[in-house]
XYZ file of C-alpha atoms in Angstrom:
434
model
C -112.894 -218.793 -39.213
C -116.399 -220.296 -39.040
C -119.548 -218.279 -39.651
C -120.651 -217.962 -36.017
C -117.232 -216.816 -34.776
C -116.914 -214.235 -37.569
C -120.369 -212.791 -36.866
C -119.710 -212.602 -33.123
C -116.387 -210.827 -33.615
C -117.863 -208.472 -36.215
C -120.758 -207.526 -33.963
C -118.400 -206.924 -31.057
C -116.120 -204.763 -33.192
C -119.003 -202.752 -34.564
C -120.571 -202.262 -31.160
C -117.245 -201.253 -29.647
C -116.675 -198.638 -32.334
C -120.165 -197.166 -32.227
C -120.398 -197.023 -28.444
C -116.861 -195.860 -27.670
C -117.695 -192.125 -27.604
C -120.537 -192.865 -25.185
C -117.994 -194.198 -22.709
C -115.671 -191.216 -22.848
C -114.575 -189.688 -19.554
C -114.256 -186.267 -21.184
C -117.787 -185.106 -20.397
C -117.874 -181.344 -19.868
C -119.092 -179.747 -16.675
C -120.959 -177.163 -18.762
C -123.186 -177.930 -21.716
C -122.515 -176.818 -25.268
C -124.665 -173.929 -26.422
C -126.468 -175.620 -29.312
C -128.625 -174.176 -32.080
C -130.661 -175.739 -34.875
C -131.005 -174.162 -38.333
C -133.845 -175.840 -40.195
C -136.373 -177.104 -37.677
C -138.204 -179.613 -39.833
C -138.817 -183.227 -38.888
C -135.267 -184.372 -39.642
C -133.571 -181.454 -37.912
C -135.765 -182.193 -34.909
C -134.587 -185.827 -34.985
C -130.968 -184.707 -34.784
C -131.641 -182.173 -32.035
C -133.520 -184.814 -30.070
C -130.392 -186.995 -30.097
C -128.279 -184.007 -29.033
C -130.569 -183.392 -26.068
C -130.594 -187.064 -25.105
C -126.783 -187.087 -25.102
C -127.004 -184.677 -22.171
C -124.285 -182.241 -23.256
C -126.290 -179.586 -25.102
C -128.106 -176.517 -23.875
C -130.506 -175.586 -26.670
C -130.226 -171.822 -27.073
C -131.926 -171.243 -30.422
C -134.145 -172.646 -33.132
C -134.046 -171.027 -36.554
C -136.424 -171.522 -39.471
C -138.017 -169.372 -42.158
C -141.370 -170.971 -41.293
C -142.869 -169.720 -38.027
C -145.359 -172.591 -38.060
C -142.545 -175.124 -38.045
C -140.704 -173.198 -35.344
C -143.731 -173.419 -33.069
C -144.118 -177.151 -33.691
C -140.475 -177.867 -32.959
C -140.414 -175.581 -29.944
C -143.355 -177.506 -28.507
C -141.657 -180.819 -29.172
C -138.383 -179.692 -27.587
C -140.185 -178.411 -24.492
C -141.147 -182.028 -23.752
C -137.486 -183.070 -23.761
C -135.653 -180.261 -21.964
C -136.304 -177.315 -19.643
C -134.267 -175.139 -22.031
C -136.082 -172.162 -23.499
C -134.508 -171.634 -26.917
C -135.068 -168.327 -28.650
C -136.752 -168.469 -32.045
C -135.249 -166.865 -35.143
C -136.097 -166.630 -38.836
C -132.654 -165.421 -39.993
C -129.651 -167.613 -39.184
C -127.281 -164.643 -39.398
C -129.058 -162.820 -36.590
C -129.153 -166.001 -34.535
C -125.420 -166.633 -34.901
C -124.586 -163.067 -33.966
C -126.815 -162.855 -30.904
C -126.594 -166.368 -29.463
C -123.019 -167.285 -30.379
C -123.682 -171.046 -30.252
C -120.816 -173.484 -29.810
C -122.554 -176.185 -31.859
C -124.838 -175.602 -34.831
C -126.974 -178.233 -36.548
C -127.683 -177.428 -40.207
C -130.745 -179.328 -41.428
C -132.140 -176.969 -44.054
C -133.006 -177.854 -47.658
C -129.848 -178.679 -49.621
C -129.437 -175.307 -51.347
C -128.886 -173.618 -47.964
C -126.354 -176.070 -46.500
C -123.198 -174.316 -47.687
C -124.063 -170.758 -46.641
C -125.428 -171.762 -43.227
C -122.532 -174.122 -42.493
C -119.833 -171.653 -43.507
C -121.469 -168.823 -41.542
C -121.619 -171.043 -38.443
C -117.961 -172.053 -38.852
C -116.897 -168.441 -39.246
C -118.833 -167.533 -36.097
C -116.705 -170.053 -34.169
C -119.137 -172.961 -33.950
C -118.627 -176.636 -34.598
C -121.178 -177.933 -37.105
C -123.253 -181.031 -37.706
C -124.440 -180.619 -41.310
C -126.921 -182.866 -43.038
C -126.096 -184.702 -46.220
C -125.686 -183.969 -49.070
C -123.397 -181.229 -47.852
C -124.123 -178.866 -50.740
C -126.053 -178.186 -53.936
C -123.041 -177.627 -56.229
C -119.507 -178.996 -56.247
C -117.737 -175.697 -55.627
C -119.931 -175.042 -52.576
C -118.550 -178.244 -51.068
C -114.981 -177.152 -51.677
C -115.729 -173.816 -49.979
C -117.096 -175.701 -46.952
C -113.944 -177.820 -46.687
C -111.739 -174.734 -46.991
C -113.691 -172.878 -44.286
C -113.427 -175.873 -41.955
C -109.661 -176.036 -42.410
C -109.148 -172.272 -42.133
C -111.044 -171.905 -38.860
C -110.079 -175.228 -37.292
C -113.608 -176.347 -36.515
C -115.049 -179.860 -36.240
C -117.665 -180.539 -38.925
C -119.594 -183.795 -38.884
C -121.701 -184.832 -41.896
C -124.920 -186.754 -41.315
C -123.876 -189.939 -43.126
C -124.790 -192.039 -40.124
C -124.286 -195.339 -41.924
C -120.588 -194.902 -41.161
C -121.383 -195.738 -37.510
C -124.139 -198.330 -37.949
C -122.894 -201.611 -36.435
C -123.845 -203.776 -39.407
C -122.214 -201.352 -41.849
C -119.009 -201.443 -39.813
C -118.886 -205.251 -39.640
C -119.875 -205.466 -43.305
C -116.935 -203.259 -44.229
C -114.652 -205.479 -42.166
C -115.953 -208.484 -44.122
C -115.342 -206.803 -47.492
C -111.922 -205.428 -46.587
C -110.848 -208.838 -45.264
C -111.125 -210.211 -48.790
C -113.798 -212.793 -47.963
C -115.842 -211.679 -50.968
C -112.756 -212.051 -53.147
C -111.600 -209.460 -55.652
C -114.451 -207.038 -56.290
C -114.737 -205.792 -59.845
C -118.106 -204.029 -59.720
C -120.513 -202.453 -57.258
C -124.137 -201.481 -57.860
C -125.860 -198.988 -55.576
C -129.602 -198.622 -55.935
C -132.866 -197.257 -54.563
C -136.143 -198.523 -56.002
C -139.491 -197.251 -54.785
C -142.972 -197.550 -56.187
C -144.998 -194.623 -57.389
C -147.021 -193.337 -60.266
C -147.521 -190.359 -62.505
C -148.846 -188.095 -59.782
C -150.693 -184.956 -60.736
C -150.175 -181.253 -61.120
C -150.711 -179.120 -58.031
C -151.477 -175.443 -58.656
C -149.305 -172.753 -57.098
C -150.918 -170.963 -54.188
C -150.530 -168.083 -51.789
C -147.623 -168.276 -49.389
C -148.886 -169.580 -46.032
C -148.971 -167.093 -43.193
C -145.765 -167.203 -41.181
C -143.566 -168.504 -44.030
C -140.898 -166.197 -45.463
C -140.860 -167.663 -48.958
C -138.269 -165.229 -50.299
C -135.864 -166.330 -47.554
C -136.757 -169.981 -48.149
C -135.627 -169.644 -51.781
C -132.609 -167.622 -50.617
C -129.725 -167.917 -53.107
C -131.807 -170.109 -55.432
C -134.195 -168.762 -58.057
C -137.357 -167.221 -56.606
C -140.210 -169.411 -57.808
C -143.932 -169.326 -56.966
C -144.884 -171.066 -53.744
C -146.212 -174.582 -54.149
C -147.221 -176.818 -51.272
C -145.477 -179.780 -52.933
C -142.129 -178.029 -52.293
C -142.593 -177.095 -48.645
C -142.803 -178.870 -46.326
C -140.695 -181.942 -47.175
C -141.035 -182.025 -50.973
C -138.027 -179.941 -52.011
C -135.736 -182.879 -52.830
C -137.298 -183.518 -56.228
C -137.023 -179.895 -57.334
C -133.644 -179.200 -58.923
C -133.784 -175.559 -57.834
C -133.388 -176.731 -54.239
C -131.801 -180.201 -54.370
C -130.612 -182.957 -56.718
C -133.376 -185.525 -56.729
C -133.062 -189.111 -55.573
C -129.395 -189.346 -56.529
C -128.620 -186.262 -54.437
C -130.715 -187.474 -51.516
C -130.141 -191.233 -51.291
C -127.065 -191.464 -53.456
C -124.628 -190.045 -50.935
C -125.456 -192.793 -48.411
C -124.836 -195.727 -50.723
C -122.127 -194.233 -52.910
C -120.306 -193.393 -49.669
C -120.283 -197.089 -48.788
C -118.300 -197.766 -51.968
C -115.766 -195.016 -51.206
C -115.447 -196.377 -47.673
C -114.744 -199.878 -48.960
C -112.403 -198.904 -51.803
C -110.581 -196.073 -49.978
C -110.510 -194.223 -53.303
C -111.342 -190.529 -53.314
C -112.982 -189.983 -56.685
C -113.766 -191.549 -60.066
C -111.944 -190.880 -63.325
C -114.970 -190.727 -65.587
C -118.731 -190.383 -65.102
C -121.726 -190.950 -67.345
C -125.387 -190.647 -66.407
C -128.684 -190.910 -68.198
C -132.325 -191.025 -67.182
C -135.414 -188.902 -67.371
C -139.069 -188.546 -66.508
C -140.803 -191.462 -68.138
C -143.733 -191.640 -65.738
C -143.925 -188.597 -63.467
C -146.360 -185.861 -64.528
C -146.395 -183.798 -61.361
C -144.727 -180.460 -60.546
C -141.278 -181.872 -59.829
C -138.438 -181.808 -62.343
C -135.917 -184.351 -60.981
C -135.549 -187.594 -62.955
C -137.945 -190.346 -61.911
C -135.384 -192.903 -63.078
C -131.648 -192.572 -63.501
C -128.509 -194.624 -64.071
C -124.983 -193.332 -63.426
C -121.709 -195.110 -64.177
C -118.470 -194.245 -62.374
C -115.098 -195.445 -63.634
C -112.671 -196.078 -60.745
C -109.249 -197.682 -60.692
C -109.884 -201.417 -60.671
C -113.677 -201.452 -60.576
C -116.862 -199.912 -61.944
C -119.605 -198.395 -59.809
C -123.178 -198.211 -61.034
C -125.981 -196.164 -59.480
C -129.619 -196.672 -60.372
C -132.918 -195.454 -59.001
C -136.516 -195.700 -60.022
C -139.491 -193.958 -58.406
C -142.175 -196.029 -60.101
C -143.082 -199.663 -60.860
C -142.573 -201.014 -57.367
C -142.523 -204.826 -57.372
C -141.719 -207.799 -55.193
C -139.007 -209.189 -57.475
C -136.358 -206.636 -56.512
C -137.034 -206.130 -52.820
C -134.130 -206.710 -50.470
C -136.516 -206.208 -47.535
C -140.322 -206.487 -47.285
C -140.569 -202.690 -47.198
C -137.893 -201.548 -49.653
C -135.218 -202.201 -52.261
C -132.114 -200.212 -51.335
C -128.414 -200.714 -50.746
C -125.240 -201.756 -52.545
C -124.295 -205.044 -54.191
C -120.562 -205.752 -54.247
C -119.703 -208.377 -56.871
C -116.600 -210.378 -55.952
C -114.850 -213.497 -57.184
C -115.953 -215.363 -54.042
C -119.567 -214.208 -54.089
C -121.991 -211.292 -53.937
C -122.305 -209.080 -50.867
C -125.405 -206.948 -50.243
C -125.075 -204.013 -47.851
C -128.579 -202.988 -46.862
C -130.407 -200.824 -44.377
C -133.295 -202.384 -42.446
C -132.167 -205.839 -43.528
C -128.519 -205.582 -42.446
C -126.026 -207.310 -44.738
C -125.885 -210.657 -46.515
C -123.124 -212.529 -48.338
C -124.090 -215.031 -51.036
C -121.080 -217.308 -51.788
C -120.376 -218.324 -55.365
C -119.796 -221.862 -54.121
C -123.267 -223.368 -53.567
C -121.853 -225.678 -50.912
C -120.942 -222.758 -48.635
C -123.583 -221.210 -46.349
C -125.065 -217.749 -46.830
C -123.790 -215.352 -44.148
C -126.073 -212.680 -42.735
C -126.036 -210.015 -40.057
C -129.122 -208.141 -38.898
C -129.177 -204.376 -38.580
C -128.940 -202.683 -35.173
C -130.861 -199.438 -35.585
C -132.332 -196.934 -33.178
C -136.037 -196.235 -32.997
C -138.201 -194.453 -33.963
C -136.447 -193.702 -37.278
C -134.290 -196.820 -37.795
C -131.095 -194.775 -37.973
C -127.927 -194.403 -35.878
C -127.823 -190.653 -35.304
C -127.175 -191.246 -31.604
C -123.831 -192.910 -32.312
C -122.856 -190.287 -34.876
C -123.618 -187.485 -32.441
C -121.556 -189.195 -29.738
C -118.641 -189.403 -32.155
C -119.126 -185.698 -32.963
C -118.891 -184.741 -29.285
C -115.846 -186.928 -28.779
C -114.140 -185.274 -31.769
C -114.835 -181.791 -30.415
C -113.322 -182.683 -27.040
C -110.239 -184.353 -28.469
C -109.861 -182.089 -31.528
C -109.666 -185.113 -33.809
C -111.514 -185.692 -37.093
C -114.968 -187.244 -36.726
C -115.858 -190.405 -38.598
C -117.864 -188.431 -41.183
C -115.716 -185.320 -41.303
C -116.402 -182.677 -43.946
C -114.040 -183.993 -46.634
C -115.481 -187.502 -46.325
C -118.936 -186.009 -46.877
C -117.666 -183.822 -49.703
C -116.279 -186.760 -51.672
C -119.491 -188.729 -51.380
C -121.603 -185.690 -52.224
C -119.386 -185.059 -55.247
C -120.213 -188.499 -56.642
C -123.915 -187.664 -56.595
C -123.346 -184.169 -58.003
C -121.104 -185.461 -60.799
C -123.831 -187.903 -61.768
C -126.346 -185.069 -61.912
C -123.896 -182.899 -63.856
C -123.482 -185.601 -66.509
C -127.251 -186.114 -66.613
C -127.840 -182.402 -67.249
C -125.166 -182.318 -69.962
C -126.445 -185.481 -71.606
C -122.940 -186.912 -72.000
C -119.985 -188.329 -70.116
C -117.350 -186.266 -68.333
C -113.733 -186.803 -67.293
C -113.051 -185.774 -63.693
C -109.771 -184.461 -62.306
C -110.407 -185.126 -58.636
C -107.252 -183.417 -57.407
C -108.022 -180.110 -59.120
C -111.813 -180.666 -58.937
C -112.355 -179.648 -62.530
C -113.449 -181.254 -65.810
C -110.340 -180.720 -67.979
C -110.843 -178.822 -71.220
C -114.632 -178.724 -70.875
C -115.897 -175.182 -70.302
C -119.534 -176.202 -70.707
C -119.257 -178.785 -67.945
C -117.164 -176.622 -65.623
C -119.881 -173.968 -65.617
C -122.105 -176.467 -63.808
C -119.661 -176.776 -60.892
C -121.379 -173.697 -59.446
C -124.440 -171.576 -60.089
C -125.332 -167.933 -59.859
C -126.812 -166.780 -56.573
C -129.796 -164.508 -56.367
C -130.053 -161.054 -54.839
C -127.966 -160.251 -51.769
C -126.482 -163.732 -51.461
C -122.832 -164.089 -52.393
C -121.358 -167.348 -53.629
C -118.854 -168.638 -51.039
C -115.182 -168.112 -51.790
C -113.596 -171.329 -53.012
């Protein structure tokens, strides 16, 4: 097959897959009662796509920050005549509004409790990645989904991006040859930063509820809004944030569920700010037949490593026939080992304004609800990818390698490591039953 014909067929296949739910004839005569938990900028992006799909009646917005609630409420009023009620406690919202669909877009440490509560209330859930903060939380989310028979879609939207779909078809076809190694990476520039003093909690923010099951720490404006991802009390740093997207691409390609062994190292060589997540990190995952490497760096940005004028992100798959780069804004590119063969490239097809494909993922979510079939990013798919990131962080915290029993989801004979599969919750919050 020549290059042009392959690209045309790949684009058609990807477009057909990603647009299929949009063409469904199963559109309901009544809209789904939809609620958003976590009304920050990203949650608003997801809700915007839900509204644009035309099958949601927005009944509630929930956030511990009244200021953010007001901002989102104003934004939503421009998109729909719906008048959602505003809540600060998701439990009250679920009880009073009884939504049919719930979007969970909180900081990571809240994902499990909010998702499980929504499932138990009878709702289908769209939960942001990573699905959880600890490995046993993810297992509890999968178990709740199965027990209550709900549809849970995880926000790994690269599973529906047209260039990711055609790129996977290329890899699975064997055109890159036998792949023995993959390297996933995110490199961004940055510097040491500086310390920011703690301050009074802003008016309208329930800081105790924001911390929730996590340790109650002093308020700092570098945590909220938007900065929580580099605080290990609330998230798992760059590996927890970006890692799930690119590590998921490797699981998708390989069709393997988990690694056998994991080792990670890194640290804070440059950062001197309030955060405590590593500013650089490497993780190695031992799979059957290949090795996966993760690396990130949040300093020393340079032009040598950029895969796109704005960024250096993605996955390199190293095969006997050449090297394949799966990217984001730059689509994908195959570099043949044979210098006489042409480089093959496909551009990305992303939706504005955020260069993502949430629209297609939401359409797939709706189609799955109507047909009671698993969505493309169903909860166990998201759990496996999240686990890769969490296992890397677990090894990093231990300072040594671990052996992983993926079927039992334990680290055999290693009590010290197994303690990190969960964490103690604070106050009234109860760890979900696994």
